[in-house]
Amino acid sequence: MYYGVEGENPGASTVDPCDINGAHFKPDIYLNKLIREKPLTELMDKENEMVRQIKALDSDMQTLVYENYNKFISATDTIRKMKNDFKKMEDEMDHLATNMSAITEFSGNISSTLQDRRQQITKLAGVHSLLKKLQFLFELPARLKKCLDMKAYSQAVRYYTKAKRVLHQYQHMPSFQGINSDCNIIIEQLSQQLRQQFKDKESSPKQLAECVDLLLQLNEPPESLCDEFLSHARQKIDEDLNVLDHQIKLQAGEITATDLERPSQAYLNTPMDILEFVDNGCNGYLSNICLVIASYKDMFLNRYQDDENLDTIALRKLFIFVTDLMEQYFNYVQRRVQLEKETGDNAILVRALDRFHRRLQAMNKLLPDTDFSRAGLEIVSKAARDRVEHYLLALKQHFTDCMTDIRQKLAAPRPAGKHDGAANLAELLTNMQSSVMDQIRSVLNNLQAFTAPDITFAMKPYFRGPFCSQDVREGLIVSFIKHICTTCNDFCECVGEKGSIPPSLLLILAKYSSDLETTSISYLVSLTEEQFLVVDKSNTTLVSEMLLWAKETAQKLLNHYVRVQGLTISQMLRKSVETRDWLNTIEPRNVRAVMKRVVEDITYIDVQVGQLYEEGVRKERSSDSSRRTHTYSQSQQQRKPPWSYSPSVDNSLISNIQKLFSEKIEIFSSVESSKVSVLTGIIKISLKTFLECVRLRTFGRYGLQQIQVDTHYLQLYLWRFVCDENLVQVLLDEIVCSTMHRCLDPIMMEQSVIDLICERG
């Protein structure tokens, strides 16, 4: 077999003698064939090849022999030992055969000797056995009495059950009738003592089991025994339940720790943490329930019953008993878990829930018809959801605290006339972003304890799936993002509460919402899905939807900021117009202080917005931007004399013609996320208010000239803040034009004088 030589195939019709690997190989024929057919060179090659094969086979055989050398030696020793053992076995078998022959001969002698007396001996043995039974029956009352005095109840029951059938069978005989009546009286006393011990609160579970077993042997009704056993067990278990209730009240603050009368019970007034509470419940309450279940099954279910309905009734009673107790225990555990309000590490809580879940799985094996682990997992899931809700409240509070800190820093007084003394909005925004993001990461790290690989319930798909997708992703991250957007949107609704919300806070929140849209939301969602392995996204909020929330919130906040700041400046302009007597004013000698204040405030707003937003796109500035007011004013003045006979008609016509060729300016349009767009919106609102206030007043000559000075001053400074300087020019021209329409003596001031006053101002 080693050389690969196969056995002869019986079915083969021909045999090749030249097959070197065949069984019928003929070397002479093979050699002659090679010499005849092969040249000398091939013969030499063939010889070398065969030599190599022979050497290789010899080497392999030698290696195989070396490798199996120890086995050969061991086999030799084994064979030698077997020879010795077989020799000893042959001697022992010969000796055994000799002994069996002697035993057979001796047995034959005994049988032949006792053959005549066999029937007599059998009869005497039967009489002796009967006498022993009769003696046992006559001594039975005394024995039962003695066992009763010694409290050897199990032995008394064994004696009585052994003789009960005979006594009932022969109770019609006077002698047996007396014994039977005496035994019944003693057994009745025994039953009463067993029931008394059964009702004793100090009885151990082992004693209870023994009492029930003995009472069942005495044919007591099983149903009543079931009820009594479960009622007694309930009293013992309720004591453990009272300890759990006491701990919950301590933790909830419903009762306060006081000194107990007995120092040994001082531990009752020491609040337990959640892990100790669960251990106490598992090792005390659940252990006692398991012991009751095991004892009950041994006493009422795992024994032979004549009536099969008794097993069904007993099992139903046990199921109702255990279900009621477990519902109470679940209620206590759920109440205790809800009292966990700390936002720190969840390791202790998760370990407690894991032990709780493991123990319930063990109870399922003890009582297969129940599924307490699913109900327990509901409590675990509820606890996880409560932790998520608690963390969500903590994140909301942290976000509120961050906004409160920003408001306090913004409310800090700044040096007058120094814009750089204002709070650094970019730094406030960065601090807020990092603080909120760190808080979210900390919360996610804490919640990962619920999905640790060594936690049993974390491996259950009906817990892990909903917890990761619905609780953490939706209930925490998505809800928190929605809360941020809702809170920011609420700030835009507080129109009537003047001054309650700093405009700078609106600007920071607008930028914060914009950053949420660009980076934070995608990062938070991806981080959550990676850490918690979110697979099922069928009922989850789309990232695009959340990005839309943030985008709309940022736009709404930015629009509201523009309107608030525009309203603030508008109020100054409106009061400056309404509180002045424009008919009797003196000739203007300088720019009004309110215009300087407007320029200062807009400059300050420009600094603030520039800290958070990019510059934006501007239109190219024309070279004569500062001269447009002069050109317009001169043209109006030159046109006036020919139409002096009907100034109202001419001025109205000129105004209408000008409006036809001017672009329509939308005042309250949405602004873009850039500094020039924000400032443009504020300036449009302010100048539009200035225009509307001018339209409600009547001006004298110097009033018109003062408006000329003020608008030219605004033109000198405001063009640099807007995206299109033509917009400022158009609004200021409208203000001057409207003032001239409402002027009783419309004589314009020379442009050189206006320039001089503005330069001096």
mmCIF file of N, CA and C in Angstrom, residues 497-562:
data_model
loop_
_atom_site.group_PDB
_atom_site.id
_atom_site.type_symbol
_atom_site.label_atom_id
_atom_site.label_comp_id
_atom_site.label_asym_id
_atom_site.label_seq_id
_atom_site.Cartn_x
_atom_site.Cartn_y
_atom_site.Cartn_z
ATOM 1 N N GLU A 497 -42.301 92.730 23.879
ATOM 2 C CA GLU A 497 -41.437 92.896 25.049
ATOM 3 C C GLU A 497 -40.194 93.667 24.634
ATOM 4 N N LYS A 498 -40.300 94.953 24.615
ATOM 5 C CA LYS A 498 -39.199 95.800 24.150
ATOM 6 C C LYS A 498 -38.017 95.723 25.109
ATOM 7 N N GLY A 499 -36.873 95.433 24.552
ATOM 8 C CA GLY A 499 -35.656 95.418 25.353
ATOM 9 C C GLY A 499 -35.453 94.166 26.165
ATOM 10 N N SER A 500 -36.377 93.213 26.108
ATOM 11 C CA SER A 500 -36.208 92.011 26.915
ATOM 12 C C SER A 500 -35.147 91.084 26.344
ATOM 13 N N ILE A 501 -34.928 91.117 25.045
ATOM 14 C CA ILE A 501 -33.951 90.250 24.391
ATOM 15 C C ILE A 501 -32.882 91.124 23.757
ATOM 16 N N PRO A 502 -31.638 90.984 24.174
ATOM 17 C CA PRO A 502 -30.575 91.786 23.556
ATOM 18 C C PRO A 502 -30.439 91.441 22.074
ATOM 19 N N PRO A 503 -30.342 92.423 21.224
ATOM 20 C CA PRO A 503 -30.166 92.117 19.787
ATOM 21 C C PRO A 503 -28.923 91.282 19.514
ATOM 22 N N SER A 504 -27.879 91.481 20.312
ATOM 23 C CA SER A 504 -26.657 90.694 20.099
ATOM 24 C C SER A 504 -26.909 89.214 20.323
ATOM 25 N N LEU A 505 -27.818 88.895 21.269
ATOM 26 C CA LEU A 505 -28.156 87.486 21.495
ATOM 27 C C LEU A 505 -28.851 86.907 20.268
ATOM 28 N N LEU A 506 -29.728 87.693 19.651
ATOM 29 C CA LEU A 506 -30.362 87.229 18.413
ATOM 30 C C LEU A 506 -29.326 86.963 17.333
ATOM 31 N N LEU A 507 -28.330 87.814 17.249
ATOM 32 C CA LEU A 507 -27.284 87.639 16.242
ATOM 33 C C LEU A 507 -26.470 86.375 16.514
ATOM 34 N N ILE A 508 -26.141 86.144 17.779
ATOM 35 C CA ILE A 508 -25.370 84.939 18.137
ATOM 36 C C ILE A 508 -26.180 83.688 17.848
ATOM 37 N N LEU A 509 -27.463 83.706 18.216
ATOM 38 C CA LEU A 509 -28.302 82.532 17.977
ATOM 39 C C LEU A 509 -28.504 82.292 16.485
ATOM 40 N N ALA A 510 -28.588 83.354 15.725
ATOM 41 C CA ALA A 510 -28.711 83.184 14.274
ATOM 42 C C ALA A 510 -27.476 82.499 13.701
ATOM 43 N N LYS A 511 -26.300 82.929 14.140
ATOM 44 C CA LYS A 511 -25.075 82.290 13.670
ATOM 45 C C LYS A 511 -24.966 80.859 14.199
ATOM 46 N N TYR A 512 -25.413 80.658 15.434
ATOM 47 C CA TYR A 512 -25.386 79.310 16.006
ATOM 48 C C TYR A 512 -26.295 78.371 15.204
ATOM 49 N N SER A 513 -27.486 78.844 14.834
ATOM 50 C CA SER A 513 -28.394 78.031 14.021
ATOM 51 C C SER A 513 -27.805 77.775 12.644
ATOM 52 N N SER A 514 -27.140 78.768 12.098
ATOM 53 C CA SER A 514 -26.501 78.573 10.794
ATOM 54 C C SER A 514 -25.395 77.525 10.869
ATOM 55 N N ASP A 515 -24.612 77.548 11.953
ATOM 56 C CA ASP A 515 -23.572 76.528 12.129
ATOM 57 C C ASP A 515 -24.177 75.150 12.360
ATOM 58 N N LEU A 516 -25.339 75.107 13.009
ATOM 59 C CA LEU A 516 -26.034 73.830 13.148
ATOM 60 C C LEU A 516 -26.346 73.240 11.784
ATOM 61 N N GLU A 517 -26.784 74.091 10.889
ATOM 62 C CA GLU A 517 -27.142 73.610 9.555
ATOM 63 C C GLU A 517 -25.909 73.136 8.784
ATOM 64 N N THR A 518 -24.828 73.858 8.892
ATOM 65 C CA THR A 518 -23.663 73.550 8.056
ATOM 66 C C THR A 518 -22.866 72.354 8.568
ATOM 67 N N THR A 519 -22.680 72.248 9.873
ATOM 68 C CA THR A 519 -21.783 71.198 10.382
ATOM 69 C C THR A 519 -22.368 70.390 11.536
ATOM 70 N N SER A 520 -22.910 71.045 12.528
ATOM 71 C CA SER A 520 -23.196 70.380 13.805
ATOM 72 C C SER A 520 -24.221 69.265 13.685
ATOM 73 N N ILE A 521 -25.313 69.498 12.955
ATOM 74 C CA ILE A 521 -26.376 68.489 12.891
ATOM 75 C C ILE A 521 -25.866 67.218 12.225
ATOM 76 N N SER A 522 -25.202 67.335 11.101
ATOM 77 C CA SER A 522 -24.674 66.141 10.419
ATOM 78 C C SER A 522 -23.668 65.416 11.299
ATOM 79 N N TYR A 523 -22.832 66.171 12.004
ATOM 80 C CA TYR A 523 -21.846 65.540 12.880
ATOM 81 C C TYR A 523 -22.521 64.798 14.026
ATOM 82 N N LEU A 524 -23.499 65.439 14.670
ATOM 83 C CA LEU A 524 -24.164 64.813 15.812
ATOM 84 C C LEU A 524 -24.919 63.552 15.394
ATOM 85 N N VAL A 525 -25.612 63.601 14.283
ATOM 86 C CA VAL A 525 -26.373 62.431 13.828
ATOM 87 C C VAL A 525 -25.431 61.290 13.460
ATOM 88 N N SER A 526 -24.367 61.581 12.732
ATOM 89 C CA SER A 526 -23.413 60.524 12.366
ATOM 90 C C SER A 526 -22.711 59.965 13.602
ATOM 91 N N LEU A 527 -22.371 60.846 14.555
ATOM 92 C CA LEU A 527 -21.737 60.369 15.788
ATOM 93 C C LEU A 527 -22.673 59.443 16.549
ATOM 94 N N THR A 528 -23.942 59.812 16.644
ATOM 95 C CA THR A 528 -24.912 58.974 17.352
ATOM 96 C C THR A 528 -25.099 57.640 16.651
ATOM 97 N N GLU A 529 -25.232 57.661 15.339
ATOM 98 C CA GLU A 529 -25.452 56.415 14.606
ATOM 99 C C GLU A 529 -24.235 55.504 14.660
ATOM 100 N N GLU A 530 -23.030 56.072 14.728
ATOM 101 C CA GLU A 530 -21.829 55.238 14.828
ATOM 102 C C GLU A 530 -21.687 54.645 16.226
ATOM 103 N N GLN A 531 -21.910 55.448 17.251
ATOM 104 C CA GLN A 531 -21.722 54.949 18.614
ATOM 105 C C GLN A 531 -22.790 53.942 19.010
ATOM 106 N N PHE A 532 -24.010 54.109 18.513
ATOM 107 C CA PHE A 532 -25.103 53.237 18.923
ATOM 108 C C PHE A 532 -25.543 52.278 17.817
ATOM 109 N N LEU A 533 -24.807 52.254 16.705
ATOM 110 C CA LEU A 533 -25.064 51.293 15.629
ATOM 111 C C LEU A 533 -26.532 51.304 15.221
ATOM 112 N N VAL A 534 -27.022 52.480 14.874
ATOM 113 C CA VAL A 534 -28.423 52.616 14.459
ATOM 114 C C VAL A 534 -28.573 51.986 13.073
ATOM 115 N N VAL A 535 -29.412 50.950 12.988
ATOM 116 C CA VAL A 535 -29.616 50.236 11.723
ATOM 117 C C VAL A 535 -30.970 50.585 11.124
ATOM 118 N N ASP A 536 -32.007 50.499 11.949
ATOM 119 C CA ASP A 536 -33.363 50.765 11.461
ATOM 120 C C ASP A 536 -33.631 52.272 11.458
ATOM 121 N N LYS A 537 -33.750 52.831 10.257
ATOM 122 C CA LYS A 537 -34.019 54.269 10.127
ATOM 123 C C LYS A 537 -35.364 54.523 9.459
ATOM 124 N N SER A 538 -36.271 53.535 9.558
ATOM 125 C CA SER A 538 -37.548 53.665 8.862
ATOM 126 C C SER A 538 -38.428 54.741 9.485
ATOM 127 N N ASN A 539 -38.394 54.862 10.802
ATOM 128 C CA ASN A 539 -39.258 55.832 11.490
ATOM 129 C C ASN A 539 -38.454 56.967 12.106
ATOM 130 N N THR A 540 -37.370 57.336 11.473
ATOM 131 C CA THR A 540 -36.517 58.389 12.013
ATOM 132 C C THR A 540 -36.626 59.656 11.173
ATOM 133 N N THR A 541 -36.259 60.756 11.793
ATOM 134 C CA THR A 541 -36.293 62.052 11.109
ATOM 135 C C THR A 541 -35.097 62.171 10.167
ATOM 136 N N LEU A 542 -35.360 62.618 8.963
ATOM 137 C CA LEU A 542 -34.291 62.766 7.980
ATOM 138 C C LEU A 542 -33.370 63.916 8.368
ATOM 139 N N VAL A 543 -32.099 63.761 8.036
ATOM 140 C CA VAL A 543 -31.128 64.821 8.314
ATOM 141 C C VAL A 543 -31.481 66.076 7.523
ATOM 142 N N SER A 544 -31.954 65.890 6.306
ATOM 143 C CA SER A 544 -32.318 67.055 5.488
ATOM 144 C C SER A 544 -33.443 67.857 6.143
ATOM 145 N N GLU A 545 -34.353 67.174 6.803
ATOM 146 C CA GLU A 545 -35.439 67.881 7.479
ATOM 147 C C GLU A 545 -34.906 68.710 8.645
ATOM 148 N N MET A 546 -33.967 68.135 9.402
ATOM 149 C CA MET A 546 -33.376 68.886 10.516
ATOM 150 C C MET A 546 -32.558 70.076 10.005
ATOM 151 N N LEU A 547 -31.857 69.868 8.910
ATOM 152 C CA LEU A 547 -31.099 70.983 8.321
ATOM 153 C C LEU A 547 -32.035 72.109 7.892
ATOM 154 N N LEU A 548 -33.215 71.740 7.407
ATOM 155 C CA LEU A 548 -34.190 72.763 7.016
ATOM 156 C C LEU A 548 -34.690 73.536 8.233
ATOM 157 N N TRP A 549 -34.900 72.809 9.375
ATOM 158 C CA TRP A 549 -35.286 73.514 10.615
ATOM 159 C C TRP A 549 -34.254 74.582 10.956
ATOM 160 N N ALA A 550 -32.997 74.165 10.982
ATOM 161 C CA ALA A 550 -31.939 75.098 11.391
ATOM 162 C C ALA A 550 -31.811 76.256 10.404
ATOM 163 N N LYS A 551 -31.942 75.953 9.121
ATOM 164 C CA LYS A 551 -31.809 77.009 8.120
ATOM 165 C C LYS A 551 -32.925 78.038 8.275
ATOM 166 N N GLU A 552 -34.155 77.567 8.425
ATOM 167 C CA GLU A 552 -35.280 78.495 8.596
ATOM 168 C C GLU A 552 -35.150 79.293 9.884
ATOM 169 N N THR A 553 -34.662 78.619 10.953
ATOM 170 C CA THR A 553 -34.481 79.331 12.221
ATOM 171 C C THR A 553 -33.421 80.419 12.093
ATOM 172 N N ALA A 554 -32.302 80.082 11.455
ATOM 173 C CA ALA A 554 -31.237 81.074 11.285
ATOM 174 C C ALA A 554 -31.731 82.273 10.472
ATOM 175 N N GLN A 555 -32.477 81.991 9.393
ATOM 176 C CA GLN A 555 -32.993 83.087 8.574
ATOM 177 C C GLN A 555 -33.987 83.945 9.348
ATOM 178 N N LYS A 556 -34.837 83.276 10.132
ATOM 179 C CA LYS A 556 -35.837 84.018 10.901
ATOM 180 C C LYS A 556 -35.181 84.892 11.965
ATOM 181 N N LEU A 557 -34.160 84.345 12.633
ATOM 182 C CA LEU A 557 -33.452 85.127 13.655
ATOM 183 C C LEU A 557 -32.730 86.319 13.035
ATOM 184 N N LEU A 558 -32.113 86.094 11.892
ATOM 185 C CA LEU A 558 -31.381 87.182 11.248
ATOM 186 C C LEU A 558 -32.342 88.287 10.795
ATOM 187 N N ASN A 559 -33.484 87.880 10.225
ATOM 188 C CA ASN A 559 -34.481 88.883 9.837
ATOM 189 C C ASN A 559 -34.991 89.654 11.055
ATOM 190 N N HIS A 560 -35.221 88.915 12.150
ATOM 191 C CA HIS A 560 -35.717 89.579 13.359
ATOM 192 C C HIS A 560 -34.673 90.525 13.943
ATOM 193 N N TYR A 561 -33.406 90.116 13.885
ATOM 194 C CA TYR A 561 -32.338 90.991 14.367
ATOM 195 C C TYR A 561 -32.312 92.298 13.571
ATOM 196 N N VAL A 562 -32.438 92.181 12.254
ATOM 197 C CA VAL A 562 -32.437 93.381 11.415
ATOM 198 C C VAL A 562 -33.610 94.285 11.782
#
